[in-house]
Amino acid sequence: MEAYRTQNQFLNSEIHQVTKIWRKVAEKERALLMKCAYLQAKNCQVESKYLTGLRRLQEAVGNEASEYSELLTQLVQEALQWEASEASADGVELSPISEYDEYGFLTVPSYEVEDLKLLAKIQALEVRSHHLLAHEAVERPLRERWAALSELTPSVELKQLLRAGVSREHRPRVWRWLVRLRVQHLQAPGHYQELLSRSQASKHPAARQIELDLNRTFPNNKHFTCPTSSFPDKLRRVLLAFSWQNPSIGYCQGLNRLAAIALLVLDEEESAFWCLVAIVETIMPADYYSKTLIASQVDQRVLQDLLSEKLPKLMAHLGQHRVDLSCVTFNWFLVVFADSLISNILLQVWDAFLYEGTKVVFRYALAIFKYNEEEILRLQDSLEIYQYLRCFTKTICNSRKLMNIAFNDMNPFPMKQLRQLRMAYRERLEAELRELEQLKAQYLDTRASQDPVVPEGCTSEDEGDGEA
């Protein structure tokens, strides 16, 4: 027995020593991974600066023929084709920029204009750099916090967590809970299948427009462009079911992108359907997606007011150049940035939006302009400003910085103020619409009371038919 006891103590000691060694190796491995991520991020930053330098040289040279233009063109072409994997040394491979992100979106924006292709590569490198630097320092602790949160209940802690973003593996579970919180009073067993049966039994008037918009949904996402993908069929069923769920709206352009984002995250089409219902019927104000889009128009006026309050210098600059921001921001609100932000930032916005509502959309709209304020102020031509505003949201890659601006720099942001502004602008807009309707009615009455005048030498259609 004494020998067995001695042997057992020896084995315990060995196990203890092996455990200590394993922990040290694990810590060392983690430190090396962090160092590798840091070096890859720095590599991306160096390449990004190199490409930015090439782009500025391009702008300086322009179309003028010079001894350097051919060399510059060659360097740009090589830079666009170069991938980090080709720069491997000593058997250590750097991760190349993947063509698609984890949700199927193109990582390098597909610009139609040739001159912007270099900018697209710079953006992709910046995104990659921020992702690598944030992965160990921010994302790992965030994943651990979400993993520890087994039961979800409304709280201040949950709100802060959602603002920071939900990790990919936990996002479907969290979104289902957020959606259920908003639509549980509308849900009934078999309701979605019943709506699908109705859409198969009779054709909805909106079916044709839905079919047209399916092919326009996220042309930069492989799940909606690949011929063998199941996503377009799922999206069609979700939109048709919603058209029967809410006949007062039926279908409005933009709903396809809201439903598509829900499908990419939740995968199940019934869950995506209820997410769409939650957004349209419980989060957004009434008439947001109606034929008049009146509530959407109201929010554009509210945004102008808030921008004037929070960013007066920027608004004075835009006013000086007569820039109408609603040309850019109207779509932001209608589809909750679905076309505008890169996917990791977009989904972080949606994490908070599904919990807190439309106030989040205003916060991020203001934050986007604050994030790029200095760059916009440097532009001194209205055409340049419009061109920049067309794609500037895709240049935002630091999600932490944007979040801090939205939820800290934009404070105070009382909900009472938002409600009052909406109420005031809705009254004004409804009065304007009534006035327009009166003018229209007067015009039609005047036209109806006047006999049509046929100019000399011309014949009416009836006279022409008689002669024939």
Short mmCIF file of N, CA, C and O in Angstrom, two decimals, residues 282-329:
data_model
loop_
_atom_site.label_atom_id
_atom_site.label_comp_id
_atom_site.label_asym_id
_atom_site.label_seq_id
_atom_site.Cartn_x
_atom_site.Cartn_y
_atom_site.Cartn_z
N THR A 282 -42.98 47.12 -35.56
CA THR A 282 -42.81 47.47 -34.14
C THR A 282 -41.67 48.46 -33.87
O THR A 282 -41.71 49.17 -32.88
N ILE A 283 -40.64 48.49 -34.73
CA ILE A 283 -39.51 49.38 -34.47
C ILE A 283 -39.67 50.71 -35.21
O ILE A 283 -39.61 51.78 -34.62
N MET A 284 -39.87 50.62 -36.52
CA MET A 284 -40.01 51.85 -37.31
C MET A 284 -41.38 52.50 -37.09
O MET A 284 -42.36 51.79 -36.84
N PRO A 285 -41.46 53.83 -37.19
CA PRO A 285 -42.76 54.50 -37.04
C PRO A 285 -43.74 54.05 -38.13
O PRO A 285 -43.33 53.59 -39.19
N ALA A 286 -45.03 54.22 -37.85
CA ALA A 286 -46.05 53.91 -38.85
C ALA A 286 -45.83 54.77 -40.10
O ALA A 286 -45.33 55.90 -40.00
N ASP A 287 -46.16 54.25 -41.25
CA ASP A 287 -46.03 54.95 -42.55
C ASP A 287 -44.59 55.10 -43.00
O ASP A 287 -44.30 55.89 -43.90
N TYR A 288 -43.67 54.36 -42.41
CA TYR A 288 -42.27 54.45 -42.84
C TYR A 288 -42.11 53.85 -44.23
O TYR A 288 -41.30 54.30 -45.03
N TYR A 289 -42.87 52.79 -44.50
CA TYR A 289 -42.78 52.08 -45.78
C TYR A 289 -44.09 52.16 -46.56
O TYR A 289 -44.35 51.33 -47.42
N SER A 290 -44.91 53.15 -46.26
CA SER A 290 -46.17 53.35 -46.99
C SER A 290 -45.88 53.98 -48.35
O SER A 290 -44.73 54.32 -48.66
N LYS A 291 -46.92 54.16 -49.18
CA LYS A 291 -46.72 54.73 -50.53
C LYS A 291 -46.16 56.14 -50.48
O LYS A 291 -45.36 56.55 -51.32
N THR A 292 -46.55 56.91 -49.46
CA THR A 292 -46.06 58.29 -49.34
C THR A 292 -44.70 58.38 -48.66
O THR A 292 -44.01 59.39 -48.76
N LEU A 293 -44.31 57.31 -47.94
CA LEU A 293 -43.06 57.30 -47.17
C LEU A 293 -42.98 58.51 -46.24
O LEU A 293 -41.90 59.05 -45.98
N ILE A 294 -44.13 58.92 -45.71
CA ILE A 294 -44.19 60.18 -44.97
C ILE A 294 -43.30 60.17 -43.72
O ILE A 294 -42.60 61.14 -43.44
N ALA A 295 -43.31 59.05 -42.98
CA ALA A 295 -42.49 58.99 -41.76
C ALA A 295 -41.00 59.01 -42.10
O ALA A 295 -40.18 59.54 -41.35
N SER A 296 -40.64 58.42 -43.24
CA SER A 296 -39.24 58.45 -43.69
C SER A 296 -38.82 59.87 -44.03
O SER A 296 -37.70 60.29 -43.71
N GLN A 297 -39.72 60.60 -44.69
CA GLN A 297 -39.42 62.00 -45.02
C GLN A 297 -39.27 62.84 -43.76
O GLN A 297 -38.41 63.73 -43.68
N VAL A 298 -40.11 62.58 -42.77
CA VAL A 298 -40.04 63.30 -41.49
C VAL A 298 -38.67 63.10 -40.85
O VAL A 298 -38.04 64.06 -40.39
N ASP A 299 -38.20 61.85 -40.83
CA ASP A 299 -36.91 61.56 -40.19
C ASP A 299 -35.75 62.27 -40.89
O ASP A 299 -34.75 62.60 -40.24
N GLN A 300 -35.86 62.51 -42.19
CA GLN A 300 -34.81 63.25 -42.90
C GLN A 300 -34.73 64.69 -42.40
O GLN A 300 -33.65 65.25 -42.24
N ARG A 301 -35.88 65.28 -42.13
CA ARG A 301 -35.90 66.65 -41.62
C ARG A 301 -35.39 66.70 -40.18
O ARG A 301 -34.70 67.65 -39.78
N VAL A 302 -35.75 65.67 -39.42
CA VAL A 302 -35.25 65.59 -38.03
C VAL A 302 -33.73 65.47 -38.04
O VAL A 302 -33.03 66.13 -37.25
N LEU A 303 -33.20 64.64 -38.94
CA LEU A 303 -31.75 64.45 -39.03
C LEU A 303 -31.05 65.78 -39.36
O LEU A 303 -30.00 66.09 -38.78
N GLN A 304 -31.62 66.56 -40.27
CA GLN A 304 -31.04 67.86 -40.61
C GLN A 304 -30.94 68.75 -39.38
O GLN A 304 -29.93 69.43 -39.16
N ASP A 305 -31.98 68.74 -38.56
CA ASP A 305 -31.99 69.53 -37.32
C ASP A 305 -30.89 69.08 -36.37
O ASP A 305 -30.16 69.88 -35.79
N LEU A 306 -30.78 67.76 -36.19
CA LEU A 306 -29.79 67.20 -35.26
C LEU A 306 -28.37 67.45 -35.76
O LEU A 306 -27.47 67.72 -34.96
N LEU A 307 -28.16 67.36 -37.08
CA LEU A 307 -26.84 67.65 -37.63
C LEU A 307 -26.46 69.11 -37.41
O LEU A 307 -25.30 69.42 -37.08
N SER A 308 -27.43 70.01 -37.56
CA SER A 308 -27.17 71.44 -37.33
C SER A 308 -26.81 71.70 -35.87
O SER A 308 -25.99 72.57 -35.56
N GLU A 309 -27.40 70.91 -34.97
CA GLU A 309 -27.12 71.07 -33.53
C GLU A 309 -25.78 70.46 -33.15
O GLU A 309 -24.99 71.07 -32.42
N LYS A 310 -25.51 69.24 -33.66
CA LYS A 310 -24.31 68.52 -33.23
C LYS A 310 -23.07 68.86 -34.05
O LYS A 310 -21.95 68.85 -33.53
N LEU A 311 -23.25 69.15 -35.36
CA LEU A 311 -22.12 69.42 -36.24
C LEU A 311 -22.37 70.71 -37.05
O LEU A 311 -22.51 70.68 -38.27
N PRO A 312 -22.45 71.85 -36.37
CA PRO A 312 -22.81 73.11 -37.05
C PRO A 312 -21.82 73.53 -38.13
O PRO A 312 -22.21 74.05 -39.17
N LYS A 313 -20.52 73.30 -37.90
CA LYS A 313 -19.50 73.70 -38.88
C LYS A 313 -19.67 72.92 -40.18
O LYS A 313 -19.60 73.49 -41.29
N LEU A 314 -19.91 71.62 -40.05
CA LEU A 314 -20.10 70.77 -41.23
C LEU A 314 -21.35 71.18 -42.00
O LEU A 314 -21.33 71.28 -43.23
N MET A 315 -22.45 71.44 -41.29
CA MET A 315 -23.71 71.80 -41.95
C MET A 315 -23.60 73.16 -42.64
O MET A 315 -24.19 73.36 -43.70
N ALA A 316 -22.84 74.08 -42.06
CA ALA A 316 -22.62 75.39 -42.70
C ALA A 316 -21.85 75.20 -44.01
O ALA A 316 -22.16 75.83 -45.03
N HIS A 317 -20.86 74.31 -43.98
CA HIS A 317 -20.05 74.01 -45.17
C HIS A 317 -20.91 73.39 -46.27
O HIS A 317 -20.84 73.80 -47.44
N LEU A 318 -21.75 72.42 -45.90
CA LEU A 318 -22.63 71.76 -46.88
C LEU A 318 -23.68 72.73 -47.41
O LEU A 318 -24.04 72.69 -48.59
N GLY A 319 -24.18 73.59 -46.53
CA GLY A 319 -25.15 74.59 -46.95
C GLY A 319 -24.56 75.58 -47.93
O GLY A 319 -25.22 76.00 -48.90
N GLN A 320 -23.31 75.95 -47.70
CA GLN A 320 -22.61 76.88 -48.59
C GLN A 320 -22.52 76.32 -50.01
O GLN A 320 -22.60 77.06 -51.00
N HIS A 321 -22.35 74.99 -50.11
CA HIS A 321 -22.24 74.34 -51.43
C HIS A 321 -23.57 73.74 -51.90
O HIS A 321 -23.60 73.00 -52.88
N ARG A 322 -24.64 74.06 -51.17
CA ARG A 322 -26.00 73.63 -51.53
C ARG A 322 -26.10 72.11 -51.72
O ARG A 322 -26.65 71.63 -52.71
N VAL A 323 -25.56 71.39 -50.76
CA VAL A 323 -25.60 69.92 -50.81
C VAL A 323 -26.84 69.43 -50.08
O VAL A 323 -27.06 69.78 -48.91
N ASP A 324 -27.66 68.64 -50.76
CA ASP A 324 -28.86 68.07 -50.17
C ASP A 324 -28.51 66.68 -49.62
O ASP A 324 -28.41 65.71 -50.38
N LEU A 325 -28.34 66.58 -48.32
CA LEU A 325 -27.91 65.33 -47.71
C LEU A 325 -28.94 64.21 -47.82
O LEU A 325 -28.58 63.04 -47.79
N SER A 326 -30.20 64.55 -47.94
CA SER A 326 -31.23 63.52 -48.00
C SER A 326 -31.05 62.60 -49.21
O SER A 326 -31.50 61.45 -49.20
N CYS A 327 -30.36 63.10 -50.26
CA CYS A 327 -30.05 62.25 -51.41
C CYS A 327 -29.21 61.04 -51.00
O CYS A 327 -29.26 59.99 -51.63
N VAL A 328 -28.43 61.23 -49.94
CA VAL A 328 -27.55 60.16 -49.44
C VAL A 328 -28.19 59.44 -48.25
O VAL A 328 -28.21 58.20 -48.19
N THR A 329 -28.73 60.21 -47.32
CA THR A 329 -29.16 59.63 -46.03
C THR A 329 -30.54 58.98 -46.06
O THR A 329 -30.85 58.18 -45.17
#
